[in-house]
Structure formats: C-alpha cells, structure tokens
Short mmCIF file of C-alpha atoms (C1' of nucleotides) in Angstrom, two decimals:
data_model
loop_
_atom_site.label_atom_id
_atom_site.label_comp_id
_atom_site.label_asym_id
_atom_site.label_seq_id
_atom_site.Cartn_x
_atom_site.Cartn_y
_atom_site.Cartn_z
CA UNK A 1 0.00 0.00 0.00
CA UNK A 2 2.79 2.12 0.88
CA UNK A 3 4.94 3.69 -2.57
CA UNK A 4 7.51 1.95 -1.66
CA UNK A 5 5.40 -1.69 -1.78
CA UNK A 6 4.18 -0.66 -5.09
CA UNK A 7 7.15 -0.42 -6.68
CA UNK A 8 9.40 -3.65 -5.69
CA UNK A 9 12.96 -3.28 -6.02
CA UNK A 10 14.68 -4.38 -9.94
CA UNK A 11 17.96 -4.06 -11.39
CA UNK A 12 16.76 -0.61 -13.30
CA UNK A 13 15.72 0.95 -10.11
CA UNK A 14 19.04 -0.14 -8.62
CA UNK A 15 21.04 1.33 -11.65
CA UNK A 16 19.24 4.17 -11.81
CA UNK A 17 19.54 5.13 -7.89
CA UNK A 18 23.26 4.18 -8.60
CA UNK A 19 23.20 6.59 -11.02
CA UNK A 20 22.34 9.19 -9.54
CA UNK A 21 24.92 9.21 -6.42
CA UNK A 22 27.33 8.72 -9.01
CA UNK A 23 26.20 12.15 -10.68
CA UNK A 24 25.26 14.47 -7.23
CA UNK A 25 28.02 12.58 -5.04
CA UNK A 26 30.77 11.81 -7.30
CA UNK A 27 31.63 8.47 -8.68
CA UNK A 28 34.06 7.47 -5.78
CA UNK A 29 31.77 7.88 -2.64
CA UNK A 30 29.39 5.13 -4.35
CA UNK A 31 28.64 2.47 -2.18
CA UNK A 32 26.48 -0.65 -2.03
CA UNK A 33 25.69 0.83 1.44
CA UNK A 34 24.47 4.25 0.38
CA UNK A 35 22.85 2.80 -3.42
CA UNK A 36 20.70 0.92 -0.89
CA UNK A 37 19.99 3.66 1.49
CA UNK A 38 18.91 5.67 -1.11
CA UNK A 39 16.89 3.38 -2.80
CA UNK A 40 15.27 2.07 0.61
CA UNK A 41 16.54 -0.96 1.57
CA UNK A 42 19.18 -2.81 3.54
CA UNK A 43 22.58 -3.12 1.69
CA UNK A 44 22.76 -6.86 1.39
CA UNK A 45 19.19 -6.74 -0.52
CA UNK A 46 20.98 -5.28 -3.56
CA UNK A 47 22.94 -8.83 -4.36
CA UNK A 48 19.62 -10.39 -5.36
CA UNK A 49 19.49 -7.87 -8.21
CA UNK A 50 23.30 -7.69 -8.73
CA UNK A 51 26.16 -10.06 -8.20
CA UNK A 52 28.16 -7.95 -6.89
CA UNK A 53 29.74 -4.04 -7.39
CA UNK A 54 31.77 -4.96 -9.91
CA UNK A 55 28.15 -6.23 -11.80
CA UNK A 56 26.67 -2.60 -10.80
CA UNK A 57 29.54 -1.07 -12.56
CA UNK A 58 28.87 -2.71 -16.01
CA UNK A 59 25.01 -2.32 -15.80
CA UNK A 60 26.37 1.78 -15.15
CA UNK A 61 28.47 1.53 -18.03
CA UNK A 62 25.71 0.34 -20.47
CA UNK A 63 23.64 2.66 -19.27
CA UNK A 64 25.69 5.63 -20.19
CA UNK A 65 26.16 3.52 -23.71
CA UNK A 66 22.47 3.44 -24.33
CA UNK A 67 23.00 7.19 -24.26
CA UNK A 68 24.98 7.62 -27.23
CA UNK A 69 23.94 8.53 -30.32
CA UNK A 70 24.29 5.29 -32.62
CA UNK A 71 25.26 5.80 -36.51
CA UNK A 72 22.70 5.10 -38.90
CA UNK A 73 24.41 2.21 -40.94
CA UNK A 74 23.45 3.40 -44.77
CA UNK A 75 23.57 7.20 -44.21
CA UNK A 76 25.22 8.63 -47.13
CA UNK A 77 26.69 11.23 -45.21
CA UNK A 78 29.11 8.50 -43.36
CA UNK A 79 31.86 10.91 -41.89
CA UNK A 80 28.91 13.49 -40.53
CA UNK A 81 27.51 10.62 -39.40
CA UNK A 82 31.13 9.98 -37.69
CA UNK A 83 30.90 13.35 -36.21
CA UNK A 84 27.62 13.34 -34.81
CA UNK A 85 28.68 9.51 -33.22
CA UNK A 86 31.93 11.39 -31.73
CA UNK A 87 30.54 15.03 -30.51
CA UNK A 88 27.19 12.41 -29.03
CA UNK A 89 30.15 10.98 -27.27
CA UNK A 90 31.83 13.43 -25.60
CA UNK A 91 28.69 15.21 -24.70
CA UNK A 92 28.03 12.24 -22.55
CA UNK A 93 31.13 11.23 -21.12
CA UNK A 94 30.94 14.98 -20.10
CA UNK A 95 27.61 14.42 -18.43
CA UNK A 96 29.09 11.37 -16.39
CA UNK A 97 32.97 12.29 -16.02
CA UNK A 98 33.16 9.22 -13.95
CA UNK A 99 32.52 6.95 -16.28
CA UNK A 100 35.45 7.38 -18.89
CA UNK A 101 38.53 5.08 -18.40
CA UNK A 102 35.96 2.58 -17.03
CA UNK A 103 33.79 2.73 -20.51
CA UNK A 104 36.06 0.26 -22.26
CA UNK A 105 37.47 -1.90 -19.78
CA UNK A 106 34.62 -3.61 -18.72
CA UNK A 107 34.74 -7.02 -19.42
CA UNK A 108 31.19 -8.09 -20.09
CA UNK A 109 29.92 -5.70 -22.85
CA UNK A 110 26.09 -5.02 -22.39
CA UNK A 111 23.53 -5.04 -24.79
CA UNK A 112 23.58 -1.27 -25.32
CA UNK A 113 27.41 -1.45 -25.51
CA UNK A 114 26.73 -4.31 -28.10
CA UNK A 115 24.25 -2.17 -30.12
CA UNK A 116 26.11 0.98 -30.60
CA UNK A 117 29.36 -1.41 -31.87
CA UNK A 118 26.98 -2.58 -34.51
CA UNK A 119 25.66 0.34 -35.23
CA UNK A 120 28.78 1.67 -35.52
CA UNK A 121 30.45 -1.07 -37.70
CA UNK A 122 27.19 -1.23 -39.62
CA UNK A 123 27.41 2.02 -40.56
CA UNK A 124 31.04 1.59 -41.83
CA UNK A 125 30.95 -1.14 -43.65
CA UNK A 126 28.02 0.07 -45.74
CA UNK A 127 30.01 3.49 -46.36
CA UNK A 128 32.19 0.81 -48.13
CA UNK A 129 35.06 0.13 -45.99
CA UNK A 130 36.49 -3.26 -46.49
CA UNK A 131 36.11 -5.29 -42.83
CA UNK A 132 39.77 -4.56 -41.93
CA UNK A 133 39.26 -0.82 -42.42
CA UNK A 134 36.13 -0.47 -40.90
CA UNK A 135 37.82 -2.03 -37.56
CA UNK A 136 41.01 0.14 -37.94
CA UNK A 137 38.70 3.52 -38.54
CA UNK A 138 36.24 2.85 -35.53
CA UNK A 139 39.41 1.69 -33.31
CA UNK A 140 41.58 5.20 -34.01
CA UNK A 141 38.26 6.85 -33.87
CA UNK A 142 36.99 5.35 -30.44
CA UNK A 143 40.82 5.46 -28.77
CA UNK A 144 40.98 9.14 -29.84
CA UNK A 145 37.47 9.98 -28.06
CA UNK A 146 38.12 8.74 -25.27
CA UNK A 147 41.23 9.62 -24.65
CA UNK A 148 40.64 12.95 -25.48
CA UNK A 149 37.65 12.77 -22.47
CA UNK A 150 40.63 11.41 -20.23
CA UNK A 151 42.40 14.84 -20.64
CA UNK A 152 39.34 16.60 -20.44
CA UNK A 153 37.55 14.60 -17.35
CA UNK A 154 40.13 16.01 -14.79
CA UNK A 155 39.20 19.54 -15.23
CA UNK A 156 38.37 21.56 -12.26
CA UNK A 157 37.20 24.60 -14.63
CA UNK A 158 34.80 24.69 -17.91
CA UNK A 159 35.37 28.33 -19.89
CA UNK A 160 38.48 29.17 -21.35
CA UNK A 161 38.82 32.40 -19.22
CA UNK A 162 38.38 30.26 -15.87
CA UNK A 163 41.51 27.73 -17.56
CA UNK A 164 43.57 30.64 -17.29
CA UNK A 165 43.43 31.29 -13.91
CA UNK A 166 44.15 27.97 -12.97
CA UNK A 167 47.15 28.11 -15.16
CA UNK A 168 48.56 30.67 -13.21
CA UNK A 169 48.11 28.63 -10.08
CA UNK A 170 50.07 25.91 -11.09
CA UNK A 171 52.51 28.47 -12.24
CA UNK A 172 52.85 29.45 -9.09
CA UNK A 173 53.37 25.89 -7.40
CA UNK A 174 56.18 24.78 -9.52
CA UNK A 175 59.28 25.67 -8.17
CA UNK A 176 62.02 26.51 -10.75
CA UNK A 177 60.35 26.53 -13.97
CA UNK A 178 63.17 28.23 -16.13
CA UNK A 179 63.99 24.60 -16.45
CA UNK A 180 60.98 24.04 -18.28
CA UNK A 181 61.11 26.91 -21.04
CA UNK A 182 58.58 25.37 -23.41
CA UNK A 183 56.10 24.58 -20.47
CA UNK A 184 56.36 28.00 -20.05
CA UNK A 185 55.71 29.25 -23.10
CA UNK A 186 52.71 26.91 -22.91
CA UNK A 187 51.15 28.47 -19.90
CA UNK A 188 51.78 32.17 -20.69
CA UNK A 189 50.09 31.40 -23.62
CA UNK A 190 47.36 30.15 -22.55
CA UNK A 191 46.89 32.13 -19.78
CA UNK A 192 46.42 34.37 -22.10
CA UNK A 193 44.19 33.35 -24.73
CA UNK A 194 43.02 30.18 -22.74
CA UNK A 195 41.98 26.91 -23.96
CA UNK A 196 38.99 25.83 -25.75
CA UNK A 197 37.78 22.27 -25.54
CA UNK A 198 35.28 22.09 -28.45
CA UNK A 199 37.96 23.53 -31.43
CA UNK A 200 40.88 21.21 -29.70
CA UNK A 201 38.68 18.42 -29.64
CA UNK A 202 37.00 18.95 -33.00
CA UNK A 203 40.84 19.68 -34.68
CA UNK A 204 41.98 15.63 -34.10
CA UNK A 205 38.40 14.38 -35.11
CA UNK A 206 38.96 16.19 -38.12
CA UNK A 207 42.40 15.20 -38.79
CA UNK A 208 41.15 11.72 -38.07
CA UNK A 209 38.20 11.81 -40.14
CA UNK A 210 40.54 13.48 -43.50
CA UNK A 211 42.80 10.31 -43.16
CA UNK A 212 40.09 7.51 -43.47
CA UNK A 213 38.49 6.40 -46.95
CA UNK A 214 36.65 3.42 -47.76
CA UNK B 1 72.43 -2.09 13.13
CA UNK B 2 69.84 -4.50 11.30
CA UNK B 3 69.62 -3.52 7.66
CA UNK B 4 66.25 -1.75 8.46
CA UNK B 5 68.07 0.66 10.69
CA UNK B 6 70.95 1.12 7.81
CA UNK B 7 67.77 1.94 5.08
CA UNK B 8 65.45 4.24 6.92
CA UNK B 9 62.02 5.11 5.30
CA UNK B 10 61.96 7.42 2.41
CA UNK B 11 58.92 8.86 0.36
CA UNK B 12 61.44 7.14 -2.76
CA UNK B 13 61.17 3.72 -0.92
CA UNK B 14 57.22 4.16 -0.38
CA UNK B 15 57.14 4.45 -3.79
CA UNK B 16 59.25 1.79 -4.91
CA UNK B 17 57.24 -0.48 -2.81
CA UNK B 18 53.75 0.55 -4.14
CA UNK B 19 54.59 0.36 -7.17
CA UNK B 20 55.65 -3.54 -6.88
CA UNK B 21 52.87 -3.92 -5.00
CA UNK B 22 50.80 -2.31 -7.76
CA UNK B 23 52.65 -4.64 -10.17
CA UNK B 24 52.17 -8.30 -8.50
CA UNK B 25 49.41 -7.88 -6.71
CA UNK B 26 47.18 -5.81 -8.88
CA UNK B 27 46.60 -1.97 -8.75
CA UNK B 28 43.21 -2.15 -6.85
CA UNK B 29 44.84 -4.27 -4.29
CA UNK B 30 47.05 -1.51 -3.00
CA UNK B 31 46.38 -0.27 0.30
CA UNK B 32 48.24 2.04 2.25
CA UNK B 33 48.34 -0.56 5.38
CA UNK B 34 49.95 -3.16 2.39
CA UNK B 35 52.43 -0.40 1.28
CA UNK B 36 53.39 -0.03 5.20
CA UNK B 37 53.39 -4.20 5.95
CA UNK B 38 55.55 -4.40 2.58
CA UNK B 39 58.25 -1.69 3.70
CA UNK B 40 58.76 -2.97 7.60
CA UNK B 41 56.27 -0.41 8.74
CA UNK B 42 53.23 -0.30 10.45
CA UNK B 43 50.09 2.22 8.01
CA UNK B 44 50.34 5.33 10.03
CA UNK B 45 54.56 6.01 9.47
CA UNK B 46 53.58 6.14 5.83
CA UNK B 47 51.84 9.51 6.38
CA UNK B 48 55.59 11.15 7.84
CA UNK B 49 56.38 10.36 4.08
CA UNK B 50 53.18 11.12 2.05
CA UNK B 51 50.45 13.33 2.75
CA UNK B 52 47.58 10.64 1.93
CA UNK B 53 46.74 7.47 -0.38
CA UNK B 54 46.07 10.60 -3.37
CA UNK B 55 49.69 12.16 -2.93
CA UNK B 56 50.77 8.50 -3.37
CA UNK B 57 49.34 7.70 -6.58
CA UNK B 58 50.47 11.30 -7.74
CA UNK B 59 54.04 9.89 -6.75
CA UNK B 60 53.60 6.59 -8.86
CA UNK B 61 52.44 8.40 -11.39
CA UNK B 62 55.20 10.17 -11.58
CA UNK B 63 57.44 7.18 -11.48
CA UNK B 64 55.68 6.25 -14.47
CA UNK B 65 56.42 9.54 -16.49
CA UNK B 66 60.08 9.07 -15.74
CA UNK B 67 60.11 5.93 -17.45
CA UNK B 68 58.67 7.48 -20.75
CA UNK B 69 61.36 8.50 -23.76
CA UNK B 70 61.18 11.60 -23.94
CA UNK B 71 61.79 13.19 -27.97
CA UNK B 72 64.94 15.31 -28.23
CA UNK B 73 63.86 18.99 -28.85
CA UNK B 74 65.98 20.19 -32.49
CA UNK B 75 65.82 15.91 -33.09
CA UNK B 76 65.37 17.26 -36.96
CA UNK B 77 63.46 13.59 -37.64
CA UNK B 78 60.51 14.76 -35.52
CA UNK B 79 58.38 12.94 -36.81
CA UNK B 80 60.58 9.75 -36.06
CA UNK B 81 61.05 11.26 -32.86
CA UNK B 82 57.10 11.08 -31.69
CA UNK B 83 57.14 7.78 -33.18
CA UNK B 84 59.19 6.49 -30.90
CA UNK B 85 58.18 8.92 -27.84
CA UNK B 86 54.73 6.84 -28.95
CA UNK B 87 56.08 3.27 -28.89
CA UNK B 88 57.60 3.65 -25.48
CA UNK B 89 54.19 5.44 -23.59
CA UNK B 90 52.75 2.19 -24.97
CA UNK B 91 55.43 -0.31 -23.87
CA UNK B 92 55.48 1.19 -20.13
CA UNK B 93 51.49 1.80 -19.87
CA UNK B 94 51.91 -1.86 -20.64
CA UNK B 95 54.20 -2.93 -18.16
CA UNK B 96 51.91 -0.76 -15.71
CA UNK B 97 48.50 -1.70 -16.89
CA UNK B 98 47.02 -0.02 -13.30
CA UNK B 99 48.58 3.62 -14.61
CA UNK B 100 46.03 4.28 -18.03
CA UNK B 101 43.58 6.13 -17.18
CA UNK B 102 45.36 8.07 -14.14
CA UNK B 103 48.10 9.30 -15.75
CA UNK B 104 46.04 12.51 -17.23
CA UNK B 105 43.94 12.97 -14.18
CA UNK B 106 46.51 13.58 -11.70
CA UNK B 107 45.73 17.77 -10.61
CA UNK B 108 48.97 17.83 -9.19
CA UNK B 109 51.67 17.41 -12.36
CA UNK B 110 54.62 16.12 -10.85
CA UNK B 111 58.73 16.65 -12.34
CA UNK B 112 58.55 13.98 -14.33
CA UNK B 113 55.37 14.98 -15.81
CA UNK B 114 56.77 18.31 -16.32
CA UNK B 115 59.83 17.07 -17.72
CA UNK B 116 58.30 14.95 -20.33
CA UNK B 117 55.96 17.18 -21.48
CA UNK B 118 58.37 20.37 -21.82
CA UNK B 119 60.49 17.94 -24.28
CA UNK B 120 57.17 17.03 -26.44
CA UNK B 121 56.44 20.55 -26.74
CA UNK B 122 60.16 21.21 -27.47
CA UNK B 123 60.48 19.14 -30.00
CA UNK B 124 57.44 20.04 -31.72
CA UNK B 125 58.10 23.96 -31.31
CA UNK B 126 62.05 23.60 -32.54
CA UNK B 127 60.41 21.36 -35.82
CA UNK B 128 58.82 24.51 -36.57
CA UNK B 129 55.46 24.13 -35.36
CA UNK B 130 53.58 27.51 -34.67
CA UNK B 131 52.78 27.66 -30.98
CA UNK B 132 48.74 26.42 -31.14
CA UNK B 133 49.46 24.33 -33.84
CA UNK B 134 52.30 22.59 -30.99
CA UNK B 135 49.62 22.10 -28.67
CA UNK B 136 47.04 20.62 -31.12
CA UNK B 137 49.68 18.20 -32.29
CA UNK B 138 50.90 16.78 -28.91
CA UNK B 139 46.99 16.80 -28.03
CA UNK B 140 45.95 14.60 -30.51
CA UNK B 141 49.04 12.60 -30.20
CA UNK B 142 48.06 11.80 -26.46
CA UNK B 143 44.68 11.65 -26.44
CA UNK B 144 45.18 8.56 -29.16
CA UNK B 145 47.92 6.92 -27.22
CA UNK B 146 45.70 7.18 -23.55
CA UNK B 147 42.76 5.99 -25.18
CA UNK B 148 44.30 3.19 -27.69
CA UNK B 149 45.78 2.16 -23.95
CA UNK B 150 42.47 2.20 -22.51
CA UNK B 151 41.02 0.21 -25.02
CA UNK B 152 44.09 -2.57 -24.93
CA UNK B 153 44.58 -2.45 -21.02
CA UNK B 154 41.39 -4.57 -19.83
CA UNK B 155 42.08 -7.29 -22.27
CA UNK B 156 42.86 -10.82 -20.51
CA UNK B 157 45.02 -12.19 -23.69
CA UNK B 158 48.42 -11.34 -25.09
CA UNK B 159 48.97 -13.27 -28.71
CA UNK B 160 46.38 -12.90 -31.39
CA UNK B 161 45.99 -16.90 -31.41
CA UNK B 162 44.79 -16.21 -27.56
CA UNK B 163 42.25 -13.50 -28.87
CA UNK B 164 40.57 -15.60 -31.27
CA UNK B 165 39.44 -18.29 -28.43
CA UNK B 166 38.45 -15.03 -26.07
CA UNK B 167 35.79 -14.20 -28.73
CA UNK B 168 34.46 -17.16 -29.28
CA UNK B 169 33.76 -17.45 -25.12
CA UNK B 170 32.18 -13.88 -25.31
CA UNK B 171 29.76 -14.92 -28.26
CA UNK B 172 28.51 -18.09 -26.81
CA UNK B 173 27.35 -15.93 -24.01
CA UNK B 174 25.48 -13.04 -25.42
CA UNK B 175 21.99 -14.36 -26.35
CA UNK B 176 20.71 -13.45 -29.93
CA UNK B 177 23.14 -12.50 -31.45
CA UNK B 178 21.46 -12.21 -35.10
CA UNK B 179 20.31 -9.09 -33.39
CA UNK B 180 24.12 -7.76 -33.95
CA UNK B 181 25.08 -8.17 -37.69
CA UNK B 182 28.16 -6.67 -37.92
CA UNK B 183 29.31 -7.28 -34.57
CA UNK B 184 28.99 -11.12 -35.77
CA UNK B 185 30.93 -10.66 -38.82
CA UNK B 186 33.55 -8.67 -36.16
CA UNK B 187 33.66 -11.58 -33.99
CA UNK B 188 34.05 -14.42 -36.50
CA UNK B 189 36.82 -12.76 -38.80
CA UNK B 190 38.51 -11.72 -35.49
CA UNK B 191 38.48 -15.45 -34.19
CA UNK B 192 39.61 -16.60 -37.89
CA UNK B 193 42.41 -13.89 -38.13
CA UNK B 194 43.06 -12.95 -34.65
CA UNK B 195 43.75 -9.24 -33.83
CA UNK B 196 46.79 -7.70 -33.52
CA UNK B 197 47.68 -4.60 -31.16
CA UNK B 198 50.79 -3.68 -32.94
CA UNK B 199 49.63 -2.63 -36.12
CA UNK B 200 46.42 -1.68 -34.76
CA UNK B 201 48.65 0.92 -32.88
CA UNK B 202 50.96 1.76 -35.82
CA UNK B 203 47.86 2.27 -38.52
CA UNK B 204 46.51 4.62 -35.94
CA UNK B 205 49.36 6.58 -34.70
CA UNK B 206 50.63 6.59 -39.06
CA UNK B 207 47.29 7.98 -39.76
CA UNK B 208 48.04 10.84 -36.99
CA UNK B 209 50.97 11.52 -37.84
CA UNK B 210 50.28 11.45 -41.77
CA UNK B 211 48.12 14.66 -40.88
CA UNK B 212 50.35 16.87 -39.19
CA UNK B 213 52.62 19.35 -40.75
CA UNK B 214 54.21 22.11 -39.32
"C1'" DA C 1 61.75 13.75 13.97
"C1'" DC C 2 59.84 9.65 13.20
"C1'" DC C 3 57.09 5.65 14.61
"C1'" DT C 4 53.06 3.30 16.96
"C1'" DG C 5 48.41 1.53 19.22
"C1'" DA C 6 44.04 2.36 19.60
"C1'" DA C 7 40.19 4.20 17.72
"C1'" DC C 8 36.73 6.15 14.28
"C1'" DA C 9 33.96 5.84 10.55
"C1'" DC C 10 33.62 3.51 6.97
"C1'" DC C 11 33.91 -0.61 3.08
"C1'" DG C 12 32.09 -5.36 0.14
"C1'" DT C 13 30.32 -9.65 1.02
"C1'" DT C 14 28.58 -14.11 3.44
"C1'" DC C 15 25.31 -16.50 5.90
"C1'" DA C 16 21.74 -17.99 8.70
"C1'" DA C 17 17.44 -16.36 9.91
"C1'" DG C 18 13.20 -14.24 9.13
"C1'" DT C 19 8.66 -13.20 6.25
"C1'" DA D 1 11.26 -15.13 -3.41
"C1'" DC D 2 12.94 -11.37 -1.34
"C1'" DC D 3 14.71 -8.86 2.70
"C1'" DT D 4 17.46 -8.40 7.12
"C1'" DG D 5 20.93 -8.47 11.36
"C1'" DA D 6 24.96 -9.75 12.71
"C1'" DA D 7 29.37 -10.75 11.56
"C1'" DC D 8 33.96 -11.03 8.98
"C1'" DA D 9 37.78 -9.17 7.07
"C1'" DC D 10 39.05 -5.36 5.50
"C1'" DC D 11 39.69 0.10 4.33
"C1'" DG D 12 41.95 5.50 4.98
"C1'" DT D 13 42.91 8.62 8.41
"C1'" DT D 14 43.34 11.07 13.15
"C1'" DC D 15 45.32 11.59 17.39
"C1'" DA D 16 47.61 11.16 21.60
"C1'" DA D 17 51.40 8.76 23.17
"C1'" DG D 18 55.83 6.95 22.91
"C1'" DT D 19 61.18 7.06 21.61
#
DNA sequence: ACCTGAACACCGTTCAAGT
DNA sequence: ACCTGAACACCGTTCAAGT
C-alpha cells in the first residue's frame, strides 16, 4: 500500500539510484551501502538484483552507452555521421565524467554497448570500408574519443577564461620553472588566450576523419 | 644495526614499494596498510612520508612519467622522434597496466610529468610548429595513445591466437546474437584472423601523424 | 623527527534467519 | 522469493602517546 510496496525493487531501479549518487556525489563515494539507502533498503538486498559491485559497474556503463547517439548504418553522409557519433560521445562522457577510463574496460559488454558497436560497424561497412578498415577507422576513432575525455575529465574549470586562472596557479606551485622553457611558453600562452575544448577536440576528429576512406 | 636501521624510510622507498605492489598484486589491491606491511612499517609512518593514499598515486604516477622516452627537442626527424616517444608510452602503460587512465587525471603534475611534457612541446616547437598548432599536435598525439591504452589495457590475452578463443567465449554468451550483424561478422573474422595490437597501434598513430605538418 | 596503538567511521560480502 | 541483522575481514585517516 505504501509507494515503496508498489514499486518492488529491480535491477533498473538499482542502476538508476546508482546513477544518480554517481552524478550528485561523485563516482568514488558510491557504495552498495548508500545505493541501498537511497533506494530504501538494507545493503545486502541489492545482491539479489546484482552479483556484486563490480556487476553494478557494467550495468552503469551500459547505461551511459544506451545514451549515445548510434550511426545510422546506410547514411550517405558516413563521416557526418562519424561526427555526430563522436561530438554524441563526448557530450556524454561529459555528463558522467566518472565513467570514462571505465567505458572500455569492462569485461562483459552489455547489450547497449553491443548495439552501438553494430551500429557503428554497420554504418562503416556500408560506407564501403572493407572489414579490416572499418575495424582500424572505428578503433583510431573510439581510442581518440576517449582519450581525449581522459584529458578533459580532470578539469576543475569549464570556460576558457576560468583555464587561465588555474594556469597561473600551477605556475605558481612549480618551483624553478626556467627549467621548463617550453612549459612556459605553454602556460603564458594560454593564460592568455586560454583553452577551448570544443575547437581542440574537434581539430583531431577532423584530422582523423581526412585520413580515413573506404 | 639490522639492515632496516641502515635503510630508513623514504617517500622514494614508499614508492618503490607501491609500485611492486601495484605490479604483483594488482593496482586495486594496493592499500596504504599493504604499502606499510611491505616496507617494515606499520600504516600510520607512511603519512611522515606522504600526505595521503592521493599524494601517493600522484608519486607513482610520476614514477611512471620518468620511465617514458622523452623526444629530443631540435631531433630534426621529428616525426621519427614522436614515433618512438609513442612506442615507449605504450610499452610502459603496458608494463603498468594499473597507470592508463590516471596518468592525465593527476591535478597535481609532478617533475617527471613536467619534464616529459616540456620535451614534447620542445620538439614540436624547434620542428617549426607555430605555438597552437604545438599544442594541437601533442593533443591529438596523447589523447590517441591514452585511449588506444584504454582500449588494450582490460584485455585478458596477449597473442592474437589467444584472442581468437576469447571471442568465441564472449559470443557463446550473449543471447541473440542475429540481433548484432556486424558485430557477428567482427567476432568471426577476429576469431579466424586474430587481432593484432601492434599494427592496430601503428595504422593509428601513421594515420596521426600522416596529418600533421608544421 | 619519526614511529606506533588504539580508535573512528567507513567498506564489500557471506550466511543464517526471518517473512 | 525477497529482505534483514549480525558478523567477517578489510579500508583511509586522526590523534595522543611513545622514543
């Protein structure tokens, strides 16, 4: 009678309160203990929807992938088709900073993991790239994404202007940086004119993109 | 008088243990009371040495950097040069699987770090590269080495014979598979051929490289 | 200055017991 | 079938006390 009889506990509800610590309270402080709190229960109630954390983790992970925006295999327009797949990307990855560098080393792939592969390999091998290609183009495409979102993830600051003032921090911290003269250069630099995410990130997908031909 | 008298504790011996500790035992097996038991300690002397558990991974990060080639600013084969700066991030985020995927989120840059990087840019800058132009090239450079890492770290094989049998594991398990096209045709020519991580790398990293001109 | 014992506030997971 | 209480074997870190 109560809401909470109503709705029984499932492996959704536990992803999604999982989710959602991960997003308010950062990824680290997530804990079978607190996922349970917040979702009602005792903590040992979550392993009859989940084998264990590490099980939690994948069904995160293919969460986030059933976010992406998938390729449609046939679109004529293959490489903006490629772009839309990578900026879809990064726009997520953004929106769950904890989950890059865990993304691909999950060891059982989930079905939305499995889906946007195809998707992605569909749509590559009908843009005419021989089967070898099409796994060399999605692998430098995928490896560049996400390690771009590695150097991006760890970002205390999100304008270019706020970049600059963090520059000057570190600046500060480093003892002796004559040693460093091109470091240097680097920082004034961008302390100056600071750092913009979207043109760096867009410059490599680009120079990616102009090297691969069916 | 006893040899642990003769060798007393050092924030370089905290390190050096960690980071075999790290290596045998597995990165998420690394505790700080482990680190302590493995140097002759008991958990709490650590912290005389290193501030907390997040100081120490800066540290063995940093270890990590030092083992990188670093490119020889004026080297007037830069290209050459980044090739090989490339090959040897991948053969030591090999030999320290644990250190992908922390290497670029570390807030605090350590000497090594510093070190490293100030010879990338170098190099680039003495090539002739226009200053932006310097950071877009070492950018893309690293964000495809991290993430082909990322992509090559979590996988439990090491010959392309191995690989093959891996596959065929992973598609017995995943139900309905006719659901997946592509990712079928992946799996079988990948269990036929095998896949290998060297010239996965190389076609990659060629393809980068290929693009960039000062 | 460096090391320690005891304690605090946590973890993931197992297991027998409840309903 | 699902949930729970108590317990086990751990964590990182603080702090007062030792030398």
């Amino acid at each position: 009678m109560s809401p909470r009889r109503r709705a029984p506990l499932t492996r959704e509800r536990v992803l999604a309160a999982a989710l959602e610590l991960a997003h308010e309270g950062g990824f680290e402080s997530l804990s079978m203990r607190k996922v349970a709190a917040a979702v009602g229960v005792e903590a040992m109630s979550l392993y009859n929807h989940v084998a264990n954390k590490e099980d939690l983790l994948d069904g995160l992970v293919d969460v986030v992938f059933g976010e992406f925006e998938a390729p449609e295999p046939g679109d004529p327009d293959w490489k903006g088709a490629m772009r839309r797949r990578a900026h879809s990307m990064r726009a997520v990855l953004n929106r769950h900073r904890w989950a890059v560098g865990l993304m691909e080393s999950r060891v059982a792939p989930g079905p939305e993991n499995l889906r946007f592969h195809d998707a992605t390999m569909g749509c590559l091998r009908l843009a005419g790239f021989a089967f070898r290609d099409a796994v060399h183009a999605s692998s430098v495409q995928d490896a560049y994404i996400y390690g771009f979102l590695l150097q991006e993830r760890s970002l205390p600051f999100d304008t270019p202007s706020e970049h600059g003032a963090v520059i000057e921090v570190k600046r500060a911290n480093v003892p002796d940086m004559t040693r460093f003269p091109h470091l240097v250069e680097v920082m004034t630099e961008m302390a100056k004119a600071g750092y913009d995410y979207d043109t760096e990130f867009a410059f490599g997908l680009d120079l990616i993109l102009a090297g691969l031909e069916p």
